[in-house]
Amino acid sequence: MNKEKLIYIADDETNIRVAIKTFLESSGYTVRDFENGDLLLEAFSEEEADMVILDVMMPGRNGFVVCKELRKKSSVPIIMLTARDSDLDYATGLDLGSDDYLIKPFSPMALTLRVKALFRRVDFERQNISEPDAQ
């Protein structure tokens, strides 16, 4: 069921990308990972993902900028995954359009559960939009 779901990850730390990819793939998701936001945006313009997980501090366009760019053209669910833990950073991420904000270090299991919960919510909302009440 999850194989239908494509998740893009952008993080400049290889070990974090590998850990996230391993956990999500073991949960049945298809995952593509990128070392920076510019590469993710390029890939997204060719094939939209079903979800995006973004680090904030990356070379090139940072996660906040990538989130803002994605929001101009898509309502794809976005999770910010970052070491930036101030209230201002958290508020900025959500204000720019992210759906969730998780602080590093993080539990890969907790991230996987957040991904599943976000997909459930998005799928529920899409189903309710496509099947309005017959009143």
Coordinates of N, CA and C in Angstrom, one line a residue:
M1 N 0.8 -1.2 0.0 CA 0.0 0.0 0.0 C 0.9 1.3 0.0
N2 N 1.9 1.3 0.8 CA 2.7 2.5 0.9 C 3.7 2.7 -0.3
K3 N 3.9 1.6 -1.1 CA 4.8 1.7 -2.2 C 4.3 2.8 -3.2
E4 N 3.0 3.0 -3.2 CA 2.4 4.1 -4.0 C 2.9 5.5 -3.6
K5 N 3.3 5.6 -2.3 CA 3.7 6.9 -1.7 C 5.2 7.2 -2.0
L6 N 5.5 8.3 -2.6 CA 6.8 8.7 -2.9 C 7.2 9.8 -2.0
I7 N 8.3 9.7 -1.2 CA 8.8 10.7 -0.3 C 10.1 11.2 -0.8
Y8 N 10.3 12.5 -0.8 CA 11.6 13.1 -1.1 C 12.2 13.6 0.3
I9 N 13.5 13.4 0.4 CA 14.2 13.9 1.6 C 15.3 14.8 1.1
A10 N 15.5 15.9 1.7 CA 16.6 16.8 1.4 C 17.3 17.1 2.8
D11 N 18.6 16.6 2.9 CA 19.4 16.8 4.1 C 20.9 16.7 3.6
D12 N 21.7 17.6 4.1 CA 23.1 17.6 3.6 C 23.9 16.6 4.4
E13 N 23.3 16.0 5.5 CA 24.1 14.9 6.2 C 23.7 13.5 5.7
T14 N 24.6 12.9 5.1 CA 24.4 11.6 4.4 C 23.9 10.6 5.4
N15 N 24.5 10.5 6.6 CA 24.0 9.5 7.6 C 22.6 9.7 8.0
I16 N 22.1 10.9 8.1 CA 20.7 11.2 8.4 C 19.8 10.7 7.2
R17 N 20.2 11.1 6.0 CA 19.4 10.7 4.8 C 19.3 9.2 4.8
V18 N 20.4 8.5 5.0 CA 20.4 7.0 4.9 C 19.5 6.4 6.0
A19 N 19.6 7.0 7.2 CA 18.7 6.4 8.3 C 17.3 6.6 8.0
I20 N 16.9 7.8 7.6 CA 15.5 8.1 7.3 C 15.0 7.2 6.1
K21 N 15.8 7.1 5.1 CA 15.4 6.3 3.9 C 15.3 4.9 4.3
T22 N 16.2 4.3 5.2 CA 16.1 2.9 5.6 C 14.8 2.7 6.4
F23 N 14.5 3.6 7.3 CA 13.2 3.4 8.1 C 12.0 3.5 7.3
L24 N 12.0 4.5 6.4 CA 10.7 4.7 5.6 C 10.6 3.6 4.6
E25 N 11.7 3.1 3.9 CA 11.6 2.0 3.0 C 11.1 0.7 3.7
S26 N 11.6 0.5 4.9 CA 11.2 -0.7 5.6 C 9.7 -0.6 6.0
S27 N 9.1 0.6 6.0 CA 7.7 0.8 6.2 C 6.9 0.7 4.9
G28 N 7.6 0.5 3.8 CA 6.9 0.3 2.5 C 6.9 1.5 1.6
Y29 N 7.5 2.6 2.0 CA 7.5 3.8 1.2 C 8.6 3.8 0.1
T30 N 8.4 4.5 -1.0 CA 9.4 4.7 -2.0 C 10.1 6.0 -1.6
V31 N 11.4 6.1 -1.5 CA 12.1 7.2 -1.0 C 13.2 7.6 -2.0
R32 N 13.3 8.9 -2.3 CA 14.4 9.5 -3.1 C 15.0 10.5 -2.2
D33 N 16.4 10.5 -2.1 CA 17.0 11.5 -1.2 C 18.0 12.4 -2.0
F34 N 18.1 13.6 -1.4 CA 18.9 14.6 -2.1 C 19.8 15.3 -1.1
E35 N 21.0 15.7 -1.5 CA 21.9 16.3 -0.5 C 21.6 17.8 -0.3
N36 N 20.7 18.4 -1.1 CA 20.4 19.8 -0.9 C 19.0 20.1 -1.5
G37 N 18.5 21.2 -1.1 CA 17.2 21.6 -1.6 C 17.1 21.9 -3.1
D38 N 18.1 22.4 -3.7 CA 18.1 22.7 -5.1 C 17.8 21.4 -5.9
L39 N 18.5 20.3 -5.5 CA 18.3 19.1 -6.2 C 16.9 18.5 -6.0
L40 N 16.4 18.7 -4.8 CA 15.0 18.3 -4.5 C 14.0 19.1 -5.4
L41 N 14.2 20.4 -5.5 CA 13.3 21.2 -6.3 C 13.3 20.8 -7.7
E42 N 14.5 20.5 -8.2 CA 14.7 20.1 -9.6 C 13.9 18.8 -9.9
A43 N 14.1 17.8 -9.0 CA 13.4 16.5 -9.1 C 11.9 16.7 -9.0
F44 N 11.4 17.6 -8.1 CA 10.0 17.8 -7.8 C 9.3 18.4 -9.1
S45 N 10.1 19.2 -9.8 CA 9.5 19.8 -11.0 C 9.3 18.8 -12.1
E46 N 10.1 17.7 -12.0 CA 9.9 16.6 -13.0 C 8.9 15.5 -12.5
E47 N 8.9 15.3 -11.2 CA 7.9 14.3 -10.7 C 7.6 14.7 -9.2
E48 N 6.3 15.1 -9.0 CA 5.9 15.5 -7.7 C 5.9 14.3 -6.7
A49 N 6.5 14.6 -5.5 CA 6.4 13.6 -4.5 C 5.1 13.7 -3.7
D50 N 4.8 12.6 -2.9 CA 3.6 12.7 -2.1 C 3.9 13.3 -0.7
M51 N 5.2 13.4 -0.4 CA 5.6 14.1 0.9 C 7.0 14.5 0.7
V52 N 7.4 15.6 1.4 CA 8.7 16.1 1.4 C 9.2 16.3 2.9
I53 N 10.4 15.8 3.1 CA 11.1 16.0 4.4 C 12.3 16.9 4.2
L54 N 12.3 18.0 4.9 CA 13.4 19.0 4.6 C 14.2 19.3 5.9
D55 N 15.5 19.3 5.7 CA 16.4 19.9 6.7 C 16.3 21.4 6.5
V56 N 16.6 22.2 7.5 CA 16.6 23.7 7.3 C 17.9 24.2 6.8
M57 N 19.0 23.7 7.5 CA 20.3 24.2 7.2 C 21.0 23.3 6.2
M58 N 21.0 23.8 4.9 CA 21.6 23.0 3.8 C 22.3 24.1 2.9
P59 N 23.3 23.6 2.2 CA 24.0 24.5 1.2 C 23.0 24.8 0.1
G60 N 23.2 26.0 -0.6 CA 22.2 26.4 -1.6 C 21.0 26.9 -0.9
R61 N 19.8 26.7 -1.5 CA 18.6 27.1 -0.9 C 18.3 26.3 0.4
N62 N 18.1 27.0 1.5 CA 17.8 26.3 2.7 C 16.4 25.7 2.8
G63 N 16.1 24.9 3.8 CA 14.8 24.3 3.9 C 13.6 25.3 3.9
F64 N 13.8 26.4 4.6 CA 12.8 27.4 4.6 C 12.4 27.9 3.2
V65 N 13.5 28.2 2.4 CA 13.3 28.7 1.1 C 12.7 27.6 0.2
V66 N 13.1 26.4 0.4 CA 12.6 25.3 -0.4 C 11.1 25.1 -0.1
C67 N 10.7 25.1 1.2 CA 9.4 25.0 1.6 C 8.5 26.1 1.0
K68 N 9.0 27.3 1.0 CA 8.3 28.5 0.4 C 8.1 28.2 -1.1
E69 N 9.1 27.8 -1.8 CA 9.0 27.5 -3.2 C 8.0 26.4 -3.5
L70 N 8.0 25.3 -2.7 CA 7.1 24.2 -2.9 C 5.6 24.7 -2.7
R71 N 5.4 25.6 -1.7 CA 4.1 26.0 -1.5 C 3.5 26.9 -2.6
K72 N 4.4 27.5 -3.4 CA 3.9 28.3 -4.5 C 3.2 27.4 -5.6
K73 N 3.5 26.1 -5.6 CA 3.0 25.3 -6.7 C 2.4 24.0 -6.2
S74 N 2.4 23.7 -4.9 CA 1.9 22.4 -4.4 C 1.4 22.5 -3.0
S75 N 0.5 21.6 -2.7 CA 0.1 21.4 -1.3 C 0.6 20.1 -0.7
V76 N 1.7 19.6 -1.3 CA 2.4 18.4 -0.8 C 2.7 18.6 0.7
P77 N 2.4 17.5 1.5 CA 2.8 17.6 2.9 C 4.3 17.7 3.1
I78 N 4.7 18.6 4.0 CA 6.1 18.9 4.3 C 6.4 18.8 5.8
I79 N 7.4 18.0 6.1 CA 7.9 17.9 7.4 C 9.3 18.6 7.5
M80 N 9.5 19.5 8.4 CA 10.8 20.1 8.6 C 11.5 19.3 9.6
L81 N 12.7 18.9 9.4 CA 13.5 18.1 10.3 C 14.8 18.8 10.5
T82 N 15.1 19.4 11.6 CA 16.2 20.3 11.8 C 16.7 20.4 13.2
A83 N 17.9 20.9 13.3 CA 18.5 21.1 14.6 C 18.1 22.5 15.1
R84 N 17.5 23.3 14.3 CA 17.1 24.7 14.7 C 15.8 24.5 15.6
D85 N 16.0 24.8 16.8 CA 15.0 24.5 17.8 C 14.4 25.7 18.5
S86 N 14.6 26.9 18.0 CA 14.0 28.1 18.7 C 12.6 28.2 18.3
D87 N 11.8 28.9 19.2 CA 10.4 29.1 18.9 C 10.2 29.9 17.5
L88 N 11.2 30.8 17.3 CA 11.1 31.6 16.0 C 11.3 30.6 14.8
D89 N 12.2 29.7 14.9 CA 12.4 28.8 13.8 C 11.2 27.9 13.6
Y90 N 10.7 27.4 14.7 CA 9.5 26.6 14.6 C 8.3 27.3 14.0
A91 N 8.1 28.6 14.4 CA 7.0 29.4 13.9 C 7.3 29.7 12.4
T92 N 8.5 30.0 12.0 CA 8.8 30.3 10.7 C 8.5 29.1 9.8
G93 N 8.9 27.9 10.2 CA 8.7 26.7 9.4 C 7.2 26.5 9.2
L94 N 6.4 26.6 10.2 CA 4.9 26.4 10.1 C 4.3 27.5 9.3
D95 N 4.8 28.8 9.5 CA 4.2 29.9 8.8 C 4.5 29.8 7.3
L96 N 5.6 29.2 6.9 CA 5.9 29.1 5.5 C 5.2 27.9 4.8
G97 N 4.5 27.1 5.6 CA 3.7 26.1 5.1 C 4.0 24.7 5.4
S98 N 5.0 24.4 6.3 CA 5.3 23.0 6.7 C 4.1 22.5 7.5
D99 N 3.9 21.2 7.5 CA 2.8 20.6 8.2 C 3.3 20.1 9.6
D100 N 4.6 19.9 9.7 CA 5.1 19.4 11.0 C 6.6 19.9 11.1
Y101 N 7.1 19.9 12.3 CA 8.4 20.4 12.6 C 9.0 19.5 13.6
L102 N 10.1 18.8 13.3 CA 10.7 17.8 14.2 C 12.2 18.2 14.4
I103 N 12.6 18.2 15.7 CA 13.9 18.7 16.1 C 14.9 17.5 16.1
K104 N 16.1 17.7 15.6 CA 17.2 16.8 15.6 C 17.9 16.9 17.0
P105 N 18.4 15.9 17.6 CA 18.3 14.5 17.2 C 16.8 14.0 17.3
F106 N 16.5 13.1 16.5 CA 15.1 12.6 16.4 C 15.1 11.1 16.4
S107 N 14.0 10.5 16.8 CA 13.8 9.1 16.7 C 13.3 8.7 15.3
P108 N 14.0 7.9 14.5 CA 13.5 7.5 13.2 C 12.1 6.9 13.3
M109 N 11.8 6.1 14.4 CA 10.5 5.6 14.6 C 9.4 6.7 14.7
A110 N 9.8 7.7 15.5 CA 8.8 8.8 15.7 C 8.6 9.5 14.4
L111 N 9.6 9.7 13.5 CA 9.5 10.3 12.2 C 8.6 9.5 11.4
T112 N 8.8 8.1 11.4 CA 8.0 7.2 10.6 C 6.5 7.3 11.0
L113 N 6.3 7.4 12.3 CA 4.9 7.5 12.8 C 4.2 8.8 12.4
R114 N 5.0 9.9 12.4 CA 4.5 11.2 11.9 C 4.2 11.2 10.5
V115 N 5.0 10.5 9.7 CA 4.8 10.4 8.2 C 3.4 9.6 8.0
K116 N 3.3 8.5 8.7 CA 2.0 7.7 8.6 C 0.8 8.6 9.0
A117 N 0.9 9.3 10.1 CA -0.2 10.1 10.6 C -0.5 11.2 9.6
L118 N 0.5 11.8 9.0 CA 0.2 12.9 8.1 C -0.4 12.4 6.8
F119 N 0.0 11.2 6.3 CA -0.6 10.6 5.2 C -2.1 10.2 5.5
R120 N -2.3 9.7 6.7 CA -3.7 9.4 7.0 C -4.6 10.6 7.0
R121 N -4.1 11.7 7.5 CA -4.9 13.0 7.5 C -5.1 13.5 6.1
V122 N -4.1 13.5 5.3 CA -4.2 14.0 3.9 C -5.1 13.1 3.1
D123 N -5.0 11.8 3.3 CA -5.9 10.9 2.5 C -7.3 11.1 3.0
F124 N -7.6 11.3 4.3 CA -8.9 11.5 4.8 C -9.5 12.8 4.2
E125 N -8.7 13.9 4.2 CA -9.1 15.1 3.7 C -9.5 15.0 2.2
R126 N -8.6 14.3 1.4 CA -8.9 14.2 0.0 C -10.1 13.4 -0.3
Q127 N -10.4 12.3 0.5 CA -11.6 11.5 0.4 C -12.8 12.3 0.7
N128 N -12.7 13.2 1.7 CA -13.9 14.0 2.1 C -14.2 15.1 1.1
I129 N -13.1 15.6 0.4 CA -13.3 16.6 -0.6 C -14.0 15.9 -1.9
S130 N -13.5 14.7 -2.2 CA -14.0 14.1 -3.4 C -15.4 13.5 -3.2
E131 N -15.8 13.2 -1.9 CA -17.1 12.7 -1.7 C -17.9 13.6 -0.7
P132 N -18.3 14.7 -1.2 CA -19.1 15.6 -0.3 C -20.4 15.0 0.2
D133 N -20.8 15.5 1.4 CA -22.1 15.0 1.9 C -23.2 15.2 1.0
A134 N -24.0 14.2 0.9 CA -25.2 14.3 0.0 C -26.4 14.7 0.9
Q135 N -26.5 16.1 1.0 CA -27.6 16.6 1.9 C -28.6 17.4 1.0

